[in-house]
Amino acid sequence: MYCYGKFLEQTRMQSLQPDPKAQYKGVYEALKRITLTEGFWRPLRGINITVLGAGPAHAFYFACYEKMKRTLSDVIHRGANSHIANGIAGSMATVFHDAIMNPAEVVKQRMQMFNSPYKSIWDCVQTVWRTEGVGAFYRSYTTQLTMNIPFQAIHFITYEFMQEQLNPHRDYNPRSHIVSGAMAGAIAAAVTTPLDVCKTLLNTQENIALSSLNIGGHLSGMVNAFRTVYQLGGVPAYFKGVHARVIYQMPSTAIAWSVYEFFKYFLTKRTQEKRILYEKSG
């Protein structure tokens, strides 16, 4: 819930032409003002759609990563860890993950915008589908992949590198998993913030921002998004919300990796115990 609240602040702070009532100097000021003026539960608006998509998306994500990592590592550097294999595996896993999560991301960010016209998640889905078509849910998909593929490549390479330094024997070590996950998320988030700003603009289609440049219709395409962001705020605009993004990603990736490593250890241990019992009984 903490991480999700940070996501709302990130979306608001990445707004290129925000309403005067939604201009924030920092992450904590944003959280305080949103809570006081819009209600205690406002930071969690749209969480339902995120939870709905996260389960299947992360199942595909980690399953694909583990399979691809093992296969590519054997090809590139048999019997050893390969950072190239880690990066490629993470990138491939992202394609499946984002295919599921991109529509959820569109709905979530539209629900999070200041003065969002949508009464509920279902109202948002119906309105977007009716007025903009099904393509609206994937308008930012290529930009999402353009952002997330380098993000995940950096993320996985950094995590595996940190594990080599902190946990060279690759034992189940919660502390090393948390630290490695947090560092990997922070570095990847900071580097890919410009792409995230463009993705947010494509997802939200900010009317005030687009109208100020006399852009009619719907903005689409990564190149157009990059050009528009620069026209609206120059180079600094590409890093709007970077602090909120890093603050969100650090606990998020730390939790994700620690939970994943726990279940990986738990299930592997159970499988080994069953195999030993089977061999003894046989």
PDB file of C-alpha atoms in Angstrom:
ATOM      1  CA  MET A   1       0.000   0.000   0.000  1.00  0.00           C
ATOM      2  CA  TYR A   2       2.911   2.331   0.775  1.00  0.00           C
ATOM      3  CA  CYS A   3       4.449   1.602  -2.636  1.00  0.00           C
ATOM      4  CA  TYR A   4       1.144   2.149  -4.417  1.00  0.00           C
ATOM      5  CA  GLY A   5       0.688   5.526  -2.718  1.00  0.00           C
ATOM      6  CA  LYS A   6       4.076   6.576  -4.035  1.00  0.00           C
ATOM      7  CA  PHE A   7       2.930   5.605  -7.522  1.00  0.00           C
ATOM      8  CA  LEU A   8       0.060   8.130  -7.371  1.00  0.00           C
ATOM      9  CA  GLU A   9       2.476  10.864  -6.337  1.00  0.00           C
ATOM     10  CA  GLN A  10       4.790   9.887  -9.174  1.00  0.00           C
ATOM     11  CA  THR A  11       1.940  10.134 -11.707  1.00  0.00           C
ATOM     12  CA  ARG A  12       0.876  13.560 -10.389  1.00  0.00           C
ATOM     13  CA  MET A  13       4.438  14.906 -10.235  1.00  0.00           C
ATOM     14  CA  GLN A  14       5.152  13.791 -13.807  1.00  0.00           C
ATOM     15  CA  SER A  15       2.256  15.903 -15.057  1.00  0.00           C
ATOM     16  CA  LEU A  16       3.743  18.387 -17.542  1.00  0.00           C
ATOM     17  CA  GLN A  17       1.056  21.088 -17.229  1.00  0.00           C
ATOM     18  CA  PRO A  18      -0.550  20.381 -13.839  1.00  0.00           C
ATOM     19  CA  ASP A  19      -3.582  22.149 -12.442  1.00  0.00           C
ATOM     20  CA  PRO A  20      -2.434  24.911 -10.017  1.00  0.00           C
ATOM     21  CA  LYS A  21      -4.065  22.924  -7.207  1.00  0.00           C
ATOM     22  CA  ALA A  22      -1.973  19.885  -8.103  1.00  0.00           C
ATOM     23  CA  GLN A  23       1.497  21.421  -8.140  1.00  0.00           C
ATOM     24  CA  TYR A  24       3.805  19.856  -5.551  1.00  0.00           C
ATOM     25  CA  LYS A  25       7.317  20.740  -4.395  1.00  0.00           C
ATOM     26  CA  GLY A  26       8.211  17.267  -3.177  1.00  0.00           C
ATOM     27  CA  VAL A  27       7.052  13.719  -2.577  1.00  0.00           C
ATOM     28  CA  TYR A  28       5.943  14.133   1.029  1.00  0.00           C
ATOM     29  CA  GLU A  29       4.215  17.448   0.402  1.00  0.00           C
ATOM     30  CA  ALA A  30       2.289  15.730  -2.407  1.00  0.00           C
ATOM     31  CA  LEU A  31       1.193  12.875  -0.129  1.00  0.00           C
ATOM     32  CA  LYS A  32       0.155  15.281   2.631  1.00  0.00           C
ATOM     33  CA  ARG A  33      -1.872  17.567   0.367  1.00  0.00           C
ATOM     34  CA  ILE A  34      -3.533  14.733  -1.540  1.00  0.00           C
ATOM     35  CA  THR A  35      -4.565  13.057   1.722  1.00  0.00           C
ATOM     36  CA  LEU A  36      -5.844  16.277   3.322  1.00  0.00           C
ATOM     37  CA  THR A  37      -7.683  17.712   0.306  1.00  0.00           C
ATOM     38  CA  GLU A  38      -8.875  14.569  -1.487  1.00  0.00           C
ATOM     39  CA  GLY A  39      -9.290  12.061   1.316  1.00  0.00           C
ATOM     40  CA  PHE A  40      -7.264   9.469   3.196  1.00  0.00           C
ATOM     41  CA  TRP A  41      -7.892   6.702   0.647  1.00  0.00           C
ATOM     42  CA  ARG A  42      -7.166   8.796  -2.446  1.00  0.00           C
ATOM     43  CA  PRO A  43      -3.536   7.585  -2.788  1.00  0.00           C
ATOM     44  CA  LEU A  44      -4.902   4.049  -3.248  1.00  0.00           C
ATOM     45  CA  ARG A  45      -7.283   4.929  -6.081  1.00  0.00           C
ATOM     46  CA  GLY A  46      -7.045   2.371  -8.875  1.00  0.00           C
ATOM     47  CA  ILE A  47      -5.309  -0.254  -6.740  1.00  0.00           C
ATOM     48  CA  ASN A  48      -7.943  -2.877  -7.655  1.00  0.00           C
ATOM     49  CA  ILE A  49      -6.959  -3.015 -11.328  1.00  0.00           C
ATOM     50  CA  THR A  50      -3.274  -3.196 -10.431  1.00  0.00           C
ATOM     51  CA  VAL A  51      -3.823  -6.136  -8.076  1.00  0.00           C
ATOM     52  CA  LEU A  52      -5.961  -7.891 -10.686  1.00  0.00           C
ATOM     53  CA  GLY A  53      -3.244  -7.711 -13.329  1.00  0.00           C
ATOM     54  CA  ALA A  54      -0.201  -8.174 -11.096  1.00  0.00           C
ATOM     55  CA  GLY A  55      -0.795 -11.854 -10.258  1.00  0.00           C
ATOM     56  CA  PRO A  56      -0.751 -13.369 -13.754  1.00  0.00           C
ATOM     57  CA  ALA A  57       1.742 -10.762 -15.011  1.00  0.00           C
ATOM     58  CA  HIS A  58       4.359 -11.612 -12.360  1.00  0.00           C
ATOM     59  CA  ALA A  59       3.774 -15.356 -12.769  1.00  0.00           C
ATOM     60  CA  PHE A  60       4.704 -15.081 -16.471  1.00  0.00           C
ATOM     61  CA  TYR A  61       7.486 -12.656 -15.596  1.00  0.00           C
ATOM     62  CA  PHE A  62       9.494 -14.816 -13.194  1.00  0.00           C
ATOM     63  CA  ALA A  63       8.729 -18.110 -14.973  1.00  0.00           C
ATOM     64  CA  CYS A  64      10.022 -16.722 -18.258  1.00  0.00           C
ATOM     65  CA  TYR A  65      13.055 -15.131 -16.575  1.00  0.00           C
ATOM     66  CA  GLU A  66      14.195 -18.328 -14.848  1.00  0.00           C
ATOM     67  CA  LYS A  67      13.721 -20.470 -17.966  1.00  0.00           C
ATOM     68  CA  MET A  68      15.467 -18.014 -20.294  1.00  0.00           C
ATOM     69  CA  LYS A  69      18.287 -17.345 -17.808  1.00  0.00           C
ATOM     70  CA  ARG A  70      19.150 -21.030 -17.454  1.00  0.00           C
ATOM     71  CA  THR A  71      18.904 -21.708 -21.181  1.00  0.00           C
ATOM     72  CA  LEU A  72      20.984 -18.706 -22.259  1.00  0.00           C
ATOM     73  CA  SER A  73      23.568 -19.125 -19.486  1.00  0.00           C
ATOM     74  CA  ASP A  74      24.244 -22.672 -20.705  1.00  0.00           C
ATOM     75  CA  VAL A  75      24.741 -21.363 -24.243  1.00  0.00           C
ATOM     76  CA  ILE A  76      26.830 -18.274 -23.402  1.00  0.00           C
ATOM     77  CA  HIS A  77      28.818 -19.464 -20.386  1.00  0.00           C
ATOM     78  CA  ARG A  78      28.009 -23.052 -19.386  1.00  0.00           C
ATOM     79  CA  GLY A  79      28.088 -23.694 -15.650  1.00  0.00           C
ATOM     80  CA  ALA A  80      28.490 -20.024 -14.721  1.00  0.00           C
ATOM     81  CA  ASN A  81      26.408 -16.878 -14.307  1.00  0.00           C
ATOM     82  CA  SER A  82      26.207 -14.658 -17.387  1.00  0.00           C
ATOM     83  CA  HIS A  83      25.188 -11.002 -17.099  1.00  0.00           C
ATOM     84  CA  ILE A  84      24.325 -10.978 -20.810  1.00  0.00           C
ATOM     85  CA  ALA A  85      21.960 -13.916 -20.269  1.00  0.00           C
ATOM     86  CA  ASN A  86      20.414 -12.155 -17.251  1.00  0.00           C
ATOM     87  CA  GLY A  87      19.783  -8.992 -19.266  1.00  0.00           C
ATOM     88  CA  ILE A  88      18.260 -10.799 -22.247  1.00  0.00           C
ATOM     89  CA  ALA A  89      16.107 -13.024 -20.022  1.00  0.00           C
ATOM     90  CA  GLY A  90      14.811  -9.997 -18.123  1.00  0.00           C
ATOM     91  CA  SER A  91      13.998  -8.230 -21.383  1.00  0.00           C
ATOM     92  CA  MET A  92      12.080 -11.211 -22.761  1.00  0.00           C
ATOM     93  CA  ALA A  93      10.137 -11.613 -19.519  1.00  0.00           C
ATOM     94  CA  THR A  94       9.126  -7.952 -19.761  1.00  0.00           C
ATOM     95  CA  VAL A  95       7.348  -8.471 -23.086  1.00  0.00           C
ATOM     96  CA  PHE A  96       4.911 -10.971 -21.504  1.00  0.00           C
ATOM     97  CA  HIS A  97       4.553  -8.976 -18.288  1.00  0.00           C
ATOM     98  CA  ASP A  98       3.715  -5.696 -20.028  1.00  0.00           C
ATOM     99  CA  ALA A  99       1.210  -7.289 -22.408  1.00  0.00           C
ATOM    100  CA  ILE A 100      -0.912  -8.003 -19.335  1.00  0.00           C
ATOM    101  CA  MET A 101      -0.113  -4.931 -17.260  1.00  0.00           C
ATOM    102  CA  ASN A 102      -0.302  -2.172 -19.891  1.00  0.00           C
ATOM    103  CA  PRO A 103      -4.139  -1.901 -19.939  1.00  0.00           C
ATOM    104  CA  ALA A 104      -4.130  -1.928 -16.128  1.00  0.00           C
ATOM    105  CA  GLU A 105      -1.516   0.832 -16.137  1.00  0.00           C
ATOM    106  CA  VAL A 106      -3.628   3.012 -18.434  1.00  0.00           C
ATOM    107  CA  VAL A 107      -6.695   2.690 -16.195  1.00  0.00           C
ATOM    108  CA  LYS A 108      -4.678   3.193 -13.011  1.00  0.00           C
ATOM    109  CA  GLN A 109      -2.995   6.397 -14.196  1.00  0.00           C
ATOM    110  CA  ARG A 110      -6.229   7.896 -15.497  1.00  0.00           C
ATOM    111  CA  MET A 111      -7.843   7.204 -12.131  1.00  0.00           C
ATOM    112  CA  GLN A 112      -4.910   8.888 -10.382  1.00  0.00           C
ATOM    113  CA  MET A 113      -4.904  12.164 -12.314  1.00  0.00           C
ATOM    114  CA  PHE A 114      -6.092  15.296 -10.510  1.00  0.00           C
ATOM    115  CA  ASN A 115      -9.843  15.824 -11.018  1.00  0.00           C
ATOM    116  CA  SER A 116     -10.125  12.464 -12.764  1.00  0.00           C
ATOM    117  CA  PRO A 117     -13.591  12.310 -14.420  1.00  0.00           C
ATOM    118  CA  TYR A 118     -13.971   8.581 -13.792  1.00  0.00           C
ATOM    119  CA  LYS A 119     -16.192   7.420 -10.929  1.00  0.00           C
ATOM    120  CA  SER A 120     -14.822   3.881 -10.805  1.00  0.00           C
ATOM    121  CA  ILE A 121     -12.466   1.479 -12.560  1.00  0.00           C
ATOM    122  CA  TRP A 122     -15.319  -0.005 -14.586  1.00  0.00           C
ATOM    123  CA  ASP A 123     -16.493   3.484 -15.582  1.00  0.00           C
ATOM    124  CA  CYS A 124     -12.948   4.290 -16.744  1.00  0.00           C
ATOM    125  CA  VAL A 125     -12.670   1.072 -18.786  1.00  0.00           C
ATOM    126  CA  GLN A 126     -16.075   1.600 -20.430  1.00  0.00           C
ATOM    127  CA  THR A 127     -15.479   5.281 -21.202  1.00  0.00           C
ATOM    128  CA  VAL A 128     -12.023   4.757 -22.692  1.00  0.00           C
ATOM    129  CA  TRP A 129     -13.243   1.757 -24.730  1.00  0.00           C
ATOM    130  CA  ARG A 130     -16.280   3.678 -26.047  1.00  0.00           C
ATOM    131  CA  THR A 131     -14.592   7.017 -26.804  1.00  0.00           C
ATOM    132  CA  GLU A 132     -11.067   5.970 -27.818  1.00  0.00           C
ATOM    133  CA  GLY A 133     -11.341   2.303 -28.756  1.00  0.00           C
ATOM    134  CA  VAL A 134      -9.449  -0.762 -27.541  1.00  0.00           C
ATOM    135  CA  GLY A 135      -6.216   0.634 -28.986  1.00  0.00           C
ATOM    136  CA  ALA A 136      -6.157   3.238 -26.211  1.00  0.00           C
ATOM    137  CA  PHE A 137      -5.232   0.512 -23.716  1.00  0.00           C
ATOM    138  CA  TYR A 138      -2.107  -0.254 -25.745  1.00  0.00           C
ATOM    139  CA  ARG A 139      -1.275   3.229 -27.016  1.00  0.00           C
ATOM    140  CA  SER A 140       1.777   3.350 -24.756  1.00  0.00           C
ATOM    141  CA  TYR A 141       2.727  -0.343 -25.121  1.00  0.00           C
ATOM    142  CA  THR A 142       5.712   0.253 -27.409  1.00  0.00           C
ATOM    143  CA  THR A 143       6.860   3.096 -25.162  1.00  0.00           C
ATOM    144  CA  GLN A 144       6.266   0.855 -22.134  1.00  0.00           C
ATOM    145  CA  LEU A 145       8.488  -1.813 -23.693  1.00  0.00           C
ATOM    146  CA  THR A 146      11.042   0.802 -24.734  1.00  0.00           C
ATOM    147  CA  MET A 147      11.168   1.897 -21.100  1.00  0.00           C
ATOM    148  CA  ASN A 148      10.807  -1.448 -19.351  1.00  0.00           C
ATOM    149  CA  ILE A 149      13.198  -3.502 -21.475  1.00  0.00           C
ATOM    150  CA  PRO A 150      16.201  -1.317 -20.549  1.00  0.00           C
ATOM    151  CA  PHE A 151      14.784  -0.959 -17.023  1.00  0.00           C
ATOM    152  CA  GLN A 152      14.547  -4.712 -16.533  1.00  0.00           C
ATOM    153  CA  ALA A 153      17.874  -5.386 -18.245  1.00  0.00           C
ATOM    154  CA  ILE A 154      19.591  -2.957 -15.831  1.00  0.00           C
ATOM    155  CA  HIS A 155      17.457  -4.270 -12.959  1.00  0.00           C
ATOM    156  CA  PHE A 156      18.329  -7.954 -13.423  1.00  0.00           C
ATOM    157  CA  ILE A 157      21.997  -7.362 -14.253  1.00  0.00           C
ATOM    158  CA  THR A 158      22.387  -5.163 -11.160  1.00  0.00           C
ATOM    159  CA  TYR A 159      20.551  -7.652  -8.934  1.00  0.00           C
ATOM    160  CA  GLU A 160      22.652 -10.608 -10.088  1.00  0.00           C
ATOM    161  CA  PHE A 161      25.836  -8.547  -9.772  1.00  0.00           C
ATOM    162  CA  MET A 162      24.922  -7.496  -6.230  1.00  0.00           C
ATOM    163  CA  GLN A 163      24.186 -11.129  -5.370  1.00  0.00           C
ATOM    164  CA  GLU A 164      27.647 -12.112  -6.586  1.00  0.00           C
ATOM    165  CA  GLN A 165      29.125  -9.547  -4.193  1.00  0.00           C
ATOM    166  CA  LEU A 166      26.864 -10.085  -1.166  1.00  0.00           C
ATOM    167  CA  ASN A 167      25.869 -13.715  -1.565  1.00  0.00           C
ATOM    168  CA  PRO A 168      28.440 -15.500  -3.773  1.00  0.00           C
ATOM    169  CA  HIS A 169      27.264 -18.993  -2.767  1.00  0.00           C
ATOM    170  CA  ARG A 170      23.677 -18.096  -3.701  1.00  0.00           C
ATOM    171  CA  ASP A 171      22.214 -19.338  -0.446  1.00  0.00           C
ATOM    172  CA  TYR A 172      18.813 -18.177   0.757  1.00  0.00           C
ATOM    173  CA  ASN A 173      19.809 -14.924   2.459  1.00  0.00           C
ATOM    174  CA  PRO A 174      16.903 -12.481   3.002  1.00  0.00           C
ATOM    175  CA  ARG A 175      19.167  -9.524   3.834  1.00  0.00           C
ATOM    176  CA  SER A 176      21.171  -9.852   0.628  1.00  0.00           C
ATOM    177  CA  HIS A 177      18.000 -10.262  -1.433  1.00  0.00           C
ATOM    178  CA  ILE A 178      16.452  -7.110   0.069  1.00  0.00           C
ATOM    179  CA  VAL A 179      19.589  -4.973  -0.375  1.00  0.00           C
ATOM    180  CA  SER A 180      20.263  -6.252  -3.888  1.00  0.00           C
ATOM    181  CA  GLY A 181      16.642  -5.754  -4.912  1.00  0.00           C
ATOM    182  CA  ALA A 182      16.501  -2.206  -3.544  1.00  0.00           C
ATOM    183  CA  MET A 183      19.743  -1.161  -5.248  1.00  0.00           C
ATOM    184  CA  ALA A 184      18.730  -2.741  -8.548  1.00  0.00           C
ATOM    185  CA  GLY A 185      15.357  -0.978  -8.499  1.00  0.00           C
ATOM    186  CA  ALA A 186      16.816   2.422  -7.584  1.00  0.00           C
ATOM    187  CA  ILE A 187      19.476   2.424 -10.307  1.00  0.00           C
ATOM    188  CA  ALA A 188      17.146   1.134 -13.021  1.00  0.00           C
ATOM    189  CA  ALA A 189      14.424   3.627 -12.031  1.00  0.00           C
ATOM    190  CA  ALA A 190      16.708   6.667 -12.120  1.00  0.00           C
ATOM    191  CA  VAL A 191      18.202   5.779 -15.506  1.00  0.00           C
ATOM    192  CA  THR A 192      14.846   5.179 -17.215  1.00  0.00           C
ATOM    193  CA  THR A 193      12.861   8.115 -15.772  1.00  0.00           C
ATOM    194  CA  PRO A 194      12.763  10.046 -19.105  1.00  0.00           C
ATOM    195  CA  LEU A 195      11.014   7.099 -20.733  1.00  0.00           C
ATOM    196  CA  ASP A 196       8.560   6.875 -17.838  1.00  0.00           C
ATOM    197  CA  VAL A 197       7.634  10.554 -18.225  1.00  0.00           C
ATOM    198  CA  CYS A 198       6.844   9.938 -21.905  1.00  0.00           C
ATOM    199  CA  LYS A 199       4.801   6.856 -21.029  1.00  0.00           C
ATOM    200  CA  THR A 200       2.778   8.819 -18.473  1.00  0.00           C
ATOM    201  CA  LEU A 201       2.002  11.502 -21.072  1.00  0.00           C
ATOM    202  CA  LEU A 202       0.809   8.866 -23.566  1.00  0.00           C
ATOM    203  CA  ASN A 203      -1.306   7.124 -20.935  1.00  0.00           C
ATOM    204  CA  THR A 204      -2.960  10.229 -19.495  1.00  0.00           C
ATOM    205  CA  GLN A 205      -3.216  12.371 -22.653  1.00  0.00           C
ATOM    206  CA  GLU A 206      -3.026  15.553 -20.530  1.00  0.00           C
ATOM    207  CA  ASN A 207      -5.478  17.963 -22.118  1.00  0.00           C
ATOM    208  CA  ILE A 208      -3.920  21.128 -20.661  1.00  0.00           C
ATOM    209  CA  ALA A 209      -0.416  20.155 -21.762  1.00  0.00           C
ATOM    210  CA  LEU A 210      -1.445  19.131 -25.284  1.00  0.00           C
ATOM    211  CA  SER A 211      -3.719  22.157 -25.759  1.00  0.00           C
ATOM    212  CA  SER A 212      -0.862  24.520 -24.851  1.00  0.00           C
ATOM    213  CA  LEU A 213       0.989  23.234 -27.939  1.00  0.00           C
ATOM    214  CA  ASN A 214      -2.155  23.211 -30.093  1.00  0.00           C
ATOM    215  CA  ILE A 215      -2.053  19.425 -30.383  1.00  0.00           C
ATOM    216  CA  GLY A 216      -5.450  18.098 -31.381  1.00  0.00           C
ATOM    217  CA  GLY A 217      -6.655  14.506 -31.111  1.00  0.00           C
ATOM    218  CA  HIS A 218      -4.591  11.908 -29.284  1.00  0.00           C
ATOM    219  CA  LEU A 219      -0.829  11.911 -28.899  1.00  0.00           C
ATOM    220  CA  SER A 220       0.732   8.603 -29.924  1.00  0.00           C
ATOM    221  CA  GLY A 221       4.191   7.203 -30.466  1.00  0.00           C
ATOM    222  CA  MET A 222       7.386   7.423 -28.457  1.00  0.00           C
ATOM    223  CA  VAL A 223       9.061   9.909 -30.810  1.00  0.00           C
ATOM    224  CA  ASN A 224       6.119  12.306 -30.596  1.00  0.00           C
ATOM    225  CA  ALA A 225       6.045  11.928 -26.807  1.00  0.00           C
ATOM    226  CA  PHE A 226       9.750  12.746 -26.503  1.00  0.00           C
ATOM    227  CA  ARG A 227       9.345  15.798 -28.733  1.00  0.00           C
ATOM    228  CA  THR A 228       6.304  17.008 -26.805  1.00  0.00           C
ATOM    229  CA  VAL A 229       7.953  16.604 -23.403  1.00  0.00           C
ATOM    230  CA  TYR A 230      10.949  18.634 -24.569  1.00  0.00           C
ATOM    231  CA  GLN A 231       8.717  21.386 -25.993  1.00  0.00           C
ATOM    232  CA  LEU A 232       6.826  21.611 -22.701  1.00  0.00           C
ATOM    233  CA  GLY A 233       9.753  21.711 -20.278  1.00  0.00           C
ATOM    234  CA  GLY A 234      13.117  21.123 -21.900  1.00  0.00           C
ATOM    235  CA  VAL A 235      15.599  18.582 -20.526  1.00  0.00           C
ATOM    236  CA  PRO A 236      14.474  18.949 -16.846  1.00  0.00           C
ATOM    237  CA  ALA A 237      10.984  17.758 -17.862  1.00  0.00           C
ATOM    238  CA  TYR A 238      12.407  14.306 -18.650  1.00  0.00           C
ATOM    239  CA  PHE A 239      13.292  13.871 -14.975  1.00  0.00           C
ATOM    240  CA  LYS A 240      10.050  15.068 -13.397  1.00  0.00           C
ATOM    241  CA  GLY A 241       9.103  12.727 -10.574  1.00  0.00           C
ATOM    242  CA  VAL A 242      12.510  10.998 -10.452  1.00  0.00           C
ATOM    243  CA  HIS A 243      12.635  11.094  -6.638  1.00  0.00           C
ATOM    244  CA  ALA A 244       9.139   9.637  -6.287  1.00  0.00           C
ATOM    245  CA  ARG A 245      10.012   6.969  -8.867  1.00  0.00           C
ATOM    246  CA  VAL A 246      13.183   5.897  -7.034  1.00  0.00           C
ATOM    247  CA  ILE A 247      11.449   5.995  -3.630  1.00  0.00           C
ATOM    248  CA  TYR A 248       8.678   3.804  -5.049  1.00  0.00           C
ATOM    249  CA  GLN A 249      10.953   1.311  -6.806  1.00  0.00           C
ATOM    250  CA  MET A 250      13.368   0.637  -3.940  1.00  0.00           C
ATOM    251  CA  PRO A 251      10.905  -0.988  -1.508  1.00  0.00           C
ATOM    252  CA  SER A 252       8.882  -2.437  -4.385  1.00  0.00           C
ATOM    253  CA  THR A 253      11.773  -4.369  -5.937  1.00  0.00           C
ATOM    254  CA  ALA A 254      13.200  -5.267  -2.513  1.00  0.00           C
ATOM    255  CA  ILE A 255       9.863  -6.828  -1.509  1.00  0.00           C
ATOM    256  CA  ALA A 256       9.397  -8.528  -4.882  1.00  0.00           C
ATOM    257  CA  TRP A 257      12.835 -10.174  -4.829  1.00  0.00           C
ATOM    258  CA  SER A 258      12.682 -11.217  -1.166  1.00  0.00           C
ATOM    259  CA  VAL A 259       9.234 -12.820  -1.649  1.00  0.00           C
ATOM    260  CA  TYR A 260      10.297 -14.485  -4.893  1.00  0.00           C
ATOM    261  CA  GLU A 261      13.532 -15.858  -3.397  1.00  0.00           C
ATOM    262  CA  PHE A 262      11.639 -17.158  -0.352  1.00  0.00           C
ATOM    263  CA  PHE A 263       9.133 -19.138  -2.414  1.00  0.00           C
ATOM    264  CA  LYS A 264      11.882 -20.329  -4.737  1.00  0.00           C
ATOM    265  CA  TYR A 265      13.822 -21.624  -1.718  1.00  0.00           C
ATOM    266  CA  PHE A 266      10.707 -23.074  -0.055  1.00  0.00           C
ATOM    267  CA  LEU A 267       9.448 -24.914  -3.145  1.00  0.00           C
ATOM    268  CA  THR A 268      12.913 -26.172  -4.108  1.00  0.00           C
ATOM    269  CA  LYS A 269      13.476 -27.479  -0.589  1.00  0.00           C
ATOM    270  CA  ARG A 270      10.114 -29.295  -0.581  1.00  0.00           C
ATOM    271  CA  THR A 271      10.856 -30.862  -3.964  1.00  0.00           C
ATOM    272  CA  GLN A 272      14.239 -32.078  -2.760  1.00  0.00           C
ATOM    273  CA  GLU A 273      12.732 -33.523   0.429  1.00  0.00           C
ATOM    274  CA  LYS A 274      10.073 -35.375  -1.568  1.00  0.00           C
ATOM    275  CA  ARG A 275      12.743 -36.759  -3.903  1.00  0.00           C
ATOM    276  CA  ILE A 276      14.823 -38.019  -0.968  1.00  0.00           C
ATOM    277  CA  LEU A 277      11.779 -39.684   0.637  1.00  0.00           C
ATOM    278  CA  TYR A 278      10.870 -41.276  -2.671  1.00  0.00           C
ATOM    279  CA  GLU A 279      14.394 -42.636  -3.162  1.00  0.00           C
ATOM    280  CA  LYS A 280      14.464 -44.041   0.396  1.00  0.00           C
ATOM    281  CA  SER A 281      11.066 -45.686  -0.006  1.00  0.00           C
ATOM    282  CA  GLY A 282      12.082 -47.130  -3.374  1.00  0.00           C
TER     283      GLY A 282
END
